[in-house]
PDB file of C-alpha atoms in Angstrom:
ATOM      1  CA  UNK A 929      -8.941   3.144  15.662  1.00 37.00           C
ATOM      2  CA  UNK A 930      -9.101   5.217  12.368  1.00 45.00           C
ATOM      3  CA  UNK A 931      -9.809   8.836  12.832  1.00 42.00           C
ATOM      4  CA  UNK A 932     -10.383  10.674   9.459  1.00 46.00           C
ATOM      5  CA  UNK A 933     -11.309  14.240   9.287  1.00 42.00           C
ATOM      6  CA  UNK A 934     -12.081  16.037   5.754  1.00 43.00           C
ATOM      7  CA  UNK A 935     -10.359  19.283   5.630  1.00 43.00           C
ATOM      8  CA  UNK A 936     -11.671  20.417   2.300  1.00 42.00           C
ATOM      9  CA  UNK A 937     -15.006  19.560   0.841  1.00 40.00           C
ATOM     10  CA  UNK A 938     -14.432  17.773  -2.547  1.00 38.00           C
ATOM     11  CA  UNK A 939     -16.952  20.309  -4.023  1.00 37.00           C
ATOM     12  CA  UNK A 940     -16.342  23.478  -2.099  1.00 40.00           C
ATOM     13  CA  UNK A 941     -18.041  25.750  -4.374  1.00 38.00           C
ATOM     14  CA  UNK A 942     -20.757  25.152  -7.316  1.00 38.00           C
ATOM     15  CA  UNK A 943     -18.590  26.212 -10.035  1.00 39.00           C
ATOM     16  CA  UNK A 944     -16.110  23.390  -9.290  1.00 41.00           C
ATOM     17  CA  UNK A 945     -18.677  20.589  -9.793  1.00 41.00           C
ATOM     18  CA  UNK A 946     -17.781  19.948 -13.183  1.00 39.00           C
ATOM     19  CA  UNK A 947     -14.113  20.786 -12.830  1.00 46.00           C
ATOM     20  CA  UNK A 948     -11.846  18.340 -14.664  1.00 62.00           C
ATOM     21  CA  UNK A 949     -10.132  17.370 -11.272  1.00 67.00           C
ATOM     22  CA  UNK A 950     -10.710  18.015  -7.599  1.00 72.00           C
ATOM     23  CA  UNK A 951      -8.892  17.060  -4.511  1.00 79.00           C
ATOM     24  CA  UNK A 952      -9.716  16.104  -1.099  1.00 84.00           C
ATOM     25  CA  UNK A 953      -7.544  16.423   1.903  1.00 87.00           C
ATOM     26  CA  UNK A 954      -8.082  14.182   4.921  1.00 90.00           C
ATOM     27  CA  UNK A 955      -6.217  13.913   8.178  1.00 93.00           C
ATOM     28  CA  UNK A 956      -5.944  10.258   9.488  1.00 92.00           C
ATOM     29  CA  UNK A 957      -4.796   9.297  12.908  1.00 93.00           C
ATOM     30  CA  UNK A 958      -2.953   6.039  12.632  1.00 93.00           C
ATOM     31  CA  UNK A 959      -0.621   4.260  15.072  1.00 92.00           C
ATOM     32  CA  UNK A 960      -0.086   7.517  16.980  1.00 92.00           C
ATOM     33  CA  UNK A 961       0.799   9.427  13.822  1.00 94.00           C
ATOM     34  CA  UNK A 962      -1.329  12.125  12.139  1.00 95.00           C
ATOM     35  CA  UNK A 963      -1.188  11.975   8.225  1.00 95.00           C
ATOM     36  CA  UNK A 964      -2.648  14.343   5.998  1.00 94.00           C
ATOM     37  CA  UNK A 965      -3.297  12.664   2.670  1.00 93.00           C
ATOM     38  CA  UNK A 966      -4.584  14.301  -0.523  1.00 89.00           C
ATOM     39  CA  UNK A 967      -6.626  12.315  -2.892  1.00 84.00           C
ATOM     40  CA  UNK A 968      -6.741  13.781  -6.434  1.00 76.00           C
ATOM     41  CA  UNK A 969      -9.714  12.526  -8.614  1.00 69.00           C
ATOM     42  CA  UNK A 970     -10.439  12.827 -12.393  1.00 62.00           C
ATOM     43  CA  UNK A 971      -6.384  13.140 -12.930  1.00 53.00           C
ATOM     44  CA  UNK A 972      -6.398   9.840 -14.795  1.00 61.00           C
ATOM     45  CA  UNK A 973      -4.942   8.211 -11.601  1.00 50.00           C
ATOM     46  CA  UNK A 974      -7.560   5.618 -11.499  1.00 54.00           C
ATOM     47  CA  UNK A 975      -6.997   3.424  -8.483  1.00 51.00           C
ATOM     48  CA  UNK A 976      -3.938   5.329  -7.261  1.00 49.00           C
ATOM     49  CA  UNK A 977      -6.454   8.275  -6.442  1.00 60.00           C
ATOM     50  CA  UNK A 978      -8.260   7.354  -3.389  1.00 68.00           C
ATOM     51  CA  UNK A 979      -7.169   5.902  -0.010  1.00 80.00           C
ATOM     52  CA  UNK A 980      -8.445   2.446  -0.009  1.00 84.00           C
ATOM     53  CA  UNK A 981      -9.844   0.864   3.373  1.00 92.00           C
ATOM     54  CA  UNK A 982      -7.452  -1.989   3.176  1.00 95.00           C
ATOM     55  CA  UNK A 983      -4.484   0.389   3.441  1.00 95.00           C
ATOM     56  CA  UNK A 984      -6.032   1.805   6.488  1.00 95.00           C
ATOM     57  CA  UNK A 985      -6.673  -1.651   8.026  1.00 96.00           C
ATOM     58  CA  UNK A 986      -3.010  -2.398   7.410  1.00 97.00           C
ATOM     59  CA  UNK A 987      -2.020   0.692   9.196  1.00 96.00           C
ATOM     60  CA  UNK A 988      -4.233  -0.143  12.089  1.00 96.00           C
ATOM     61  CA  UNK A 989      -2.963  -3.591  12.168  1.00 97.00           C
ATOM     62  CA  UNK A 990       0.649  -2.377  12.454  1.00 96.00           C
ATOM     63  CA  UNK A 991      -0.419  -0.235  15.581  1.00 94.00           C
ATOM     64  CA  UNK A 992      -2.542  -2.663  17.240  1.00 95.00           C
ATOM     65  CA  UNK A 993      -0.072  -5.578  16.885  1.00 95.00           C
ATOM     66  CA  UNK A 994       2.954  -3.468  17.726  1.00 93.00           C
ATOM     67  CA  UNK A 995       4.809  -4.667  14.564  1.00 94.00           C
ATOM     68  CA  UNK A 996       8.388  -3.100  14.832  1.00 95.00           C
ATOM     69  CA  UNK A 997       8.907  -0.791  11.980  1.00 97.00           C
ATOM     70  CA  UNK A 998      11.700   1.342  13.323  1.00 96.00           C
ATOM     71  CA  UNK A 999      15.034   0.659  11.618  1.00 97.00           C
ATOM     72  CA  UNK A1000      13.457  -1.568   8.978  1.00 98.00           C
ATOM     73  CA  UNK A1001      14.229  -1.374   5.277  1.00 98.00           C
ATOM     74  CA  UNK A1002      10.663  -1.380   3.729  1.00 98.00           C
ATOM     75  CA  UNK A1003       9.498  -1.263   0.045  1.00 98.00           C
ATOM     76  CA  UNK A1004       5.849  -0.877  -0.696  1.00 98.00           C
ATOM     77  CA  UNK A1005       4.300  -2.034  -4.053  1.00 98.00           C
ATOM     78  CA  UNK A1006       1.374  -0.128  -5.688  1.00 95.00           C
ATOM     79  CA  UNK A1007       1.616   2.682  -3.048  1.00 96.00           C
ATOM     80  CA  UNK A1008      -1.031   4.934  -4.598  1.00 92.00           C
ATOM     81  CA  UNK A1009      -1.532   7.842  -2.047  1.00 92.00           C
ATOM     82  CA  UNK A1010       1.227   6.527  -0.011  1.00 95.00           C
ATOM     83  CA  UNK A1011      -0.565   6.285   3.315  1.00 96.00           C
ATOM     84  CA  UNK A1012       1.147   2.901   4.350  1.00 97.00           C
ATOM     85  CA  UNK A1013       4.752   3.731   3.415  1.00 98.00           C
ATOM     86  CA  UNK A1014       4.501   7.265   4.795  1.00 97.00           C
ATOM     87  CA  UNK A1015       3.205   5.888   8.232  1.00 97.00           C
ATOM     88  CA  UNK A1016       6.116   3.328   8.168  1.00 98.00           C
ATOM     89  CA  UNK A1017       8.478   6.192   7.462  1.00 98.00           C
ATOM     90  CA  UNK A1018       7.138   8.508  10.204  1.00 97.00           C
ATOM     91  CA  UNK A1019       7.546   5.484  12.521  1.00 97.00           C
ATOM     92  CA  UNK A1020      11.363   5.264  11.754  1.00 97.00           C
ATOM     93  CA  UNK A1021      11.562   2.928   8.789  1.00 98.00           C
ATOM     94  CA  UNK A1022      13.682   3.475   5.669  1.00 98.00           C
ATOM     95  CA  UNK A1023      10.969   3.261   3.120  1.00 98.00           C
ATOM     96  CA  UNK A1024      10.894   2.989  -0.791  1.00 98.00           C
ATOM     97  CA  UNK A1025       7.456   3.571  -2.190  1.00 98.00           C
ATOM     98  CA  UNK A1026       6.706   2.418  -5.748  1.00 98.00           C
ATOM     99  CA  UNK A1027       3.853   2.640  -8.367  1.00 95.00           C
ATOM    100  CA  UNK A1028       3.401   3.272 -11.975  1.00 92.00           C
ATOM    101  CA  UNK A1029       4.993   6.300 -13.418  1.00 92.00           C
ATOM    102  CA  UNK A1030       1.691   8.199 -13.708  1.00 89.00           C
ATOM    103  CA  UNK A1031       1.064   7.987  -9.992  1.00 90.00           C
ATOM    104  CA  UNK A1032       4.438   9.141  -8.874  1.00 93.00           C
ATOM    105  CA  UNK A1033       3.971  13.077  -8.714  1.00 91.00           C
ATOM    106  CA  UNK A1034       0.658  12.521  -6.537  1.00 90.00           C
ATOM    107  CA  UNK A1035       2.602  10.119  -4.378  1.00 94.00           C
ATOM    108  CA  UNK A1036       5.679  12.331  -3.963  1.00 96.00           C
ATOM    109  CA  UNK A1037       3.539  15.437  -3.073  1.00 94.00           C
ATOM    110  CA  UNK A1038       1.923  13.376  -0.312  1.00 95.00           C
ATOM    111  CA  UNK A1039       5.324  12.158   1.066  1.00 97.00           C
ATOM    112  CA  UNK A1040       6.520  15.787   1.099  1.00 96.00           C
ATOM    113  CA  UNK A1041       3.521  17.036   2.830  1.00 96.00           C
ATOM    114  CA  UNK A1042       3.988  14.527   5.717  1.00 97.00           C
ATOM    115  CA  UNK A1043       7.517  15.230   6.646  1.00 96.00           C
ATOM    116  CA  UNK A1044       7.604  15.754  10.384  1.00 95.00           C
ATOM    117  CA  UNK A1045       8.518  19.204  11.552  1.00 93.00           C
ATOM    118  CA  UNK A1046      11.690  17.688  12.998  1.00 94.00           C
ATOM    119  CA  UNK A1047      12.458  15.868   9.848  1.00 95.00           C
ATOM    120  CA  UNK A1048      12.279  12.199   9.013  1.00 96.00           C
ATOM    121  CA  UNK A1049      13.605   9.860  11.764  1.00 96.00           C
ATOM    122  CA  UNK A1050      15.779   8.126   9.350  1.00 92.00           C
ATOM    123  CA  UNK A1051      16.306   8.829   5.756  1.00 93.00           C
ATOM    124  CA  UNK A1052      13.614  10.552   3.710  1.00 95.00           C
ATOM    125  CA  UNK A1053      11.153   8.088   1.752  1.00 97.00           C
ATOM    126  CA  UNK A1054      12.210   7.451  -1.728  1.00 98.00           C
ATOM    127  CA  UNK A1055       9.481   7.431  -4.542  1.00 98.00           C
ATOM    128  CA  UNK A1056      10.353   5.164  -7.610  1.00 98.00           C
ATOM    129  CA  UNK A1057       8.513   3.664 -10.500  1.00 97.00           C
ATOM    130  CA  UNK A1058       8.130  -0.022 -10.503  1.00 97.00           C
ATOM    131  CA  UNK A1059       6.147  -2.189 -13.163  1.00 95.00           C
ATOM    132  CA  UNK A1060       5.766  -5.562 -11.844  1.00 96.00           C
ATOM    133  CA  UNK A1061       7.410  -8.344 -13.781  1.00 95.00           C
ATOM    134  CA  UNK A1062       9.261  -5.775 -15.828  1.00 94.00           C
ATOM    135  CA  UNK A1063      11.865  -3.659 -14.025  1.00 94.00           C
ATOM    136  CA  UNK A1064      11.847  -5.372 -10.713  1.00 96.00           C
ATOM    137  CA  UNK A1065      15.292  -6.619 -11.108  1.00 95.00           C
ATOM    138  CA  UNK A1066      16.454  -2.986 -10.855  1.00 95.00           C
ATOM    139  CA  UNK A1067      15.695  -3.390  -7.231  1.00 97.00           C
ATOM    140  CA  UNK A1068      17.657  -5.092  -4.500  1.00 97.00           C
ATOM    141  CA  UNK A1069      16.549  -8.152  -2.629  1.00 96.00           C
ATOM    142  CA  UNK A1070      17.720  -7.115   0.837  1.00 95.00           C
ATOM    143  CA  UNK A1071      14.503  -5.737   2.247  1.00 98.00           C
ATOM    144  CA  UNK A1072      13.118  -6.567   5.672  1.00 98.00           C
ATOM    145  CA  UNK A1073       9.392  -6.014   4.805  1.00 98.00           C
ATOM    146  CA  UNK A1074       7.362  -5.735   1.609  1.00 98.00           C
ATOM    147  CA  UNK A1075       4.008  -3.947   2.062  1.00 98.00           C
ATOM    148  CA  UNK A1076       0.935  -4.365  -0.398  1.00 97.00           C
ATOM    149  CA  UNK A1077      -2.379  -2.719   0.208  1.00 96.00           C
ATOM    150  CA  UNK A1078      -5.324  -3.537  -2.088  1.00 93.00           C
ATOM    151  CA  UNK A1079      -3.374  -4.193  -4.994  1.00 95.00           C
ATOM    152  CA  UNK A1080      -4.874  -7.646  -5.791  1.00 95.00           C
ATOM    153  CA  UNK A1081      -7.683  -6.893  -8.314  1.00 92.00           C
ATOM    154  CA  UNK A1082      -6.358  -7.510 -11.890  1.00 93.00           C
ATOM    155  CA  UNK A1083      -5.839 -11.305 -12.397  1.00 96.00           C
ATOM    156  CA  UNK A1084      -3.561 -10.823 -15.408  1.00 96.00           C
ATOM    157  CA  UNK A1085      -1.147  -9.026 -13.129  1.00 96.00           C
ATOM    158  CA  UNK A1086      -0.944 -11.861 -10.491  1.00 97.00           C
ATOM    159  CA  UNK A1087       1.826 -13.942 -11.938  1.00 97.00           C
ATOM    160  CA  UNK A1088       3.858 -10.653 -12.471  1.00 97.00           C
ATOM    161  CA  UNK A1089       3.239  -9.721  -8.894  1.00 98.00           C
ATOM    162  CA  UNK A1090       4.492 -13.079  -7.458  1.00 98.00           C
ATOM    163  CA  UNK A1091       7.561 -12.910  -9.756  1.00 97.00           C
ATOM    164  CA  UNK A1092       8.226  -9.355  -8.442  1.00 98.00           C
ATOM    165  CA  UNK A1093       7.683 -10.516  -4.870  1.00 98.00           C
ATOM    166  CA  UNK A1094      10.045 -13.394  -5.137  1.00 97.00           C
ATOM    167  CA  UNK A1095      12.884 -11.331  -6.257  1.00 98.00           C
ATOM    168  CA  UNK A1096      12.245  -8.712  -3.549  1.00 98.00           C
ATOM    169  CA  UNK A1097      12.089 -11.379  -0.831  1.00 97.00           C
ATOM    170  CA  UNK A1098      14.818 -13.511  -2.150  1.00 96.00           C
ATOM    171  CA  UNK A1099      16.979 -12.700   1.021  1.00 96.00           C
ATOM    172  CA  UNK A1100      14.254 -13.324   3.580  1.00 96.00           C
ATOM    173  CA  UNK A1101      11.953 -10.241   3.544  1.00 98.00           C
ATOM    174  CA  UNK A1102       8.475 -10.736   4.994  1.00 98.00           C
ATOM    175  CA  UNK A1103       5.343  -9.521   3.053  1.00 98.00           C
ATOM    176  CA  UNK A1104       2.228  -8.040   4.481  1.00 98.00           C
ATOM    177  CA  UNK A1105      -0.771  -8.026   2.028  1.00 98.00           C
ATOM    178  CA  UNK A1106      -3.981  -6.234   2.876  1.00 98.00           C
ATOM    179  CA  UNK A1107      -6.934  -6.881   0.582  1.00 96.00           C
ATOM    180  CA  UNK A1108     -10.588  -6.455   0.071  1.00 95.00           C
ATOM    181  CA  UNK A1109     -11.501  -9.947  -0.980  1.00 97.00           C
ATOM    182  CA  UNK A1110     -13.240  -9.277  -4.255  1.00 94.00           C
ATOM    183  CA  UNK A1111     -14.466 -12.688  -5.812  1.00 94.00           C
ATOM    184  CA  UNK A1112     -15.359 -10.989  -8.880  1.00 95.00           C
ATOM    185  CA  UNK A1113     -11.570 -10.072  -9.411  1.00 94.00           C
ATOM    186  CA  UNK A1114     -10.412 -13.446  -8.195  1.00 96.00           C
ATOM    187  CA  UNK A1115      -8.652 -12.036  -5.058  1.00 97.00           C
ATOM    188  CA  UNK A1116      -9.184 -15.076  -2.998  1.00 97.00           C
ATOM    189  CA  UNK A1117      -7.559 -17.307  -5.809  1.00 97.00           C
ATOM    190  CA  UNK A1118      -4.478 -15.204  -5.525  1.00 98.00           C
ATOM    191  CA  UNK A1119      -3.955 -16.033  -1.971  1.00 98.00           C
ATOM    192  CA  UNK A1120      -5.194 -19.680  -2.377  1.00 97.00           C
ATOM    193  CA  UNK A1121      -3.329 -20.603  -5.657  1.00 97.00           C
ATOM    194  CA  UNK A1122      -0.955 -17.953  -6.973  1.00 97.00           C
ATOM    195  CA  UNK A1123       0.927 -16.660  -3.925  1.00 98.00           C
ATOM    196  CA  UNK A1124       1.437 -20.073  -2.284  1.00 98.00           C
ATOM    197  CA  UNK A1125       3.132 -21.373  -5.372  1.00 97.00           C
ATOM    198  CA  UNK A1126       6.209 -19.625  -4.156  1.00 97.00           C
ATOM    199  CA  UNK A1127       5.372 -18.368  -0.697  1.00 98.00           C
ATOM    200  CA  UNK A1128       4.218 -19.626   2.627  1.00 98.00           C
ATOM    201  CA  UNK A1129       0.964 -17.707   3.346  1.00 98.00           C
ATOM    202  CA  UNK A1130      -0.685 -17.029   6.769  1.00 98.00           C
ATOM    203  CA  UNK A1131      -3.953 -15.185   7.394  1.00 98.00           C
ATOM    204  CA  UNK A1132      -3.228 -12.818  10.405  1.00 98.00           C
ATOM    205  CA  UNK A1133      -6.243 -10.738  10.433  1.00 97.00           C
ATOM    206  CA  UNK A1134      -9.818 -10.780   9.106  1.00 97.00           C
ATOM    207  CA  UNK A1135     -12.564  -8.013   9.117  1.00 97.00           C
ATOM    208  CA  UNK A1136     -15.919  -9.700   8.184  1.00 97.00           C
ATOM    209  CA  UNK A1137     -17.727  -6.508   8.120  1.00 96.00           C
ATOM    210  CA  UNK A1138     -15.508  -4.945   5.500  1.00 95.00           C
ATOM    211  CA  UNK A1139     -14.418  -8.052   3.865  1.00 97.00           C
ATOM    212  CA  UNK A1140     -10.781  -7.211   4.239  1.00 97.00           C
ATOM    213  CA  UNK A1141      -8.043  -9.836   5.002  1.00 98.00           C
ATOM    214  CA  UNK A1142      -4.341  -9.178   5.991  1.00 98.00           C
ATOM    215  CA  UNK A1143      -1.924 -11.930   5.145  1.00 98.00           C
ATOM    216  CA  UNK A1144       1.744 -12.439   6.032  1.00 98.00           C
ATOM    217  CA  UNK A1145       3.905 -14.349   3.691  1.00 98.00           C
ATOM    218  CA  UNK A1146       7.578 -15.488   3.429  1.00 98.00           C
ATOM    219  CA  UNK A1147       9.077 -17.085   0.399  1.00 97.00           C
ATOM    220  CA  UNK A1148       9.491 -20.902   0.482  1.00 95.00           C
ATOM    221  CA  UNK A1149      13.160 -22.125   1.144  1.00 85.00           C
ATOM    222  CA  UNK A1150      13.452 -24.026  -2.127  1.00 75.00           C
ATOM    223  CA  UNK A1151      12.760 -20.955  -4.170  1.00 60.00           C
TER     224      UNK A1151
END
């Protein structure tokens, strides 16, 4: 169950209607944790600005399926606002959140705002830049889980993403991917053609109403 409560109206007063940027803070209740996530619009963040439904679905899936995150080494790709990785860190995982450099200050601010009053259960989450297919070799391959929420929407990036995932999963990491299945962005083709070229792919959750799928993938042994 997702419980979201807007704390700040995105347009609190009339003279802000045409401001260059505005922010909205929302409190989400996910897997027993309350996360306060700020979305910043109009700051050239593009798709990194909002909290996407597929990210919330992945958080709920972890809670409903009792996926064990405590003690796991986790990396999130295209973290955006950071809601998925922050939840994992609050639940005791050692988390690295990655995105393009432009998105990192916003991402770091959300991480800092969600530190538990008693401190992070393990190490504080790390925020780092990662451009798929370019600097993935700067990252290790000894993760337990790789998390991806609504990052499958630009077909030209699909080969780069698969290459990056293959490197990160070389030592057996499991990938969870949650996606709005947008035909116009060839999202189904990614899961039917691109990812299976190097990974075993399993559909583990389907929301017909929201048209959101969650997949679990592991690298093929001959890779």
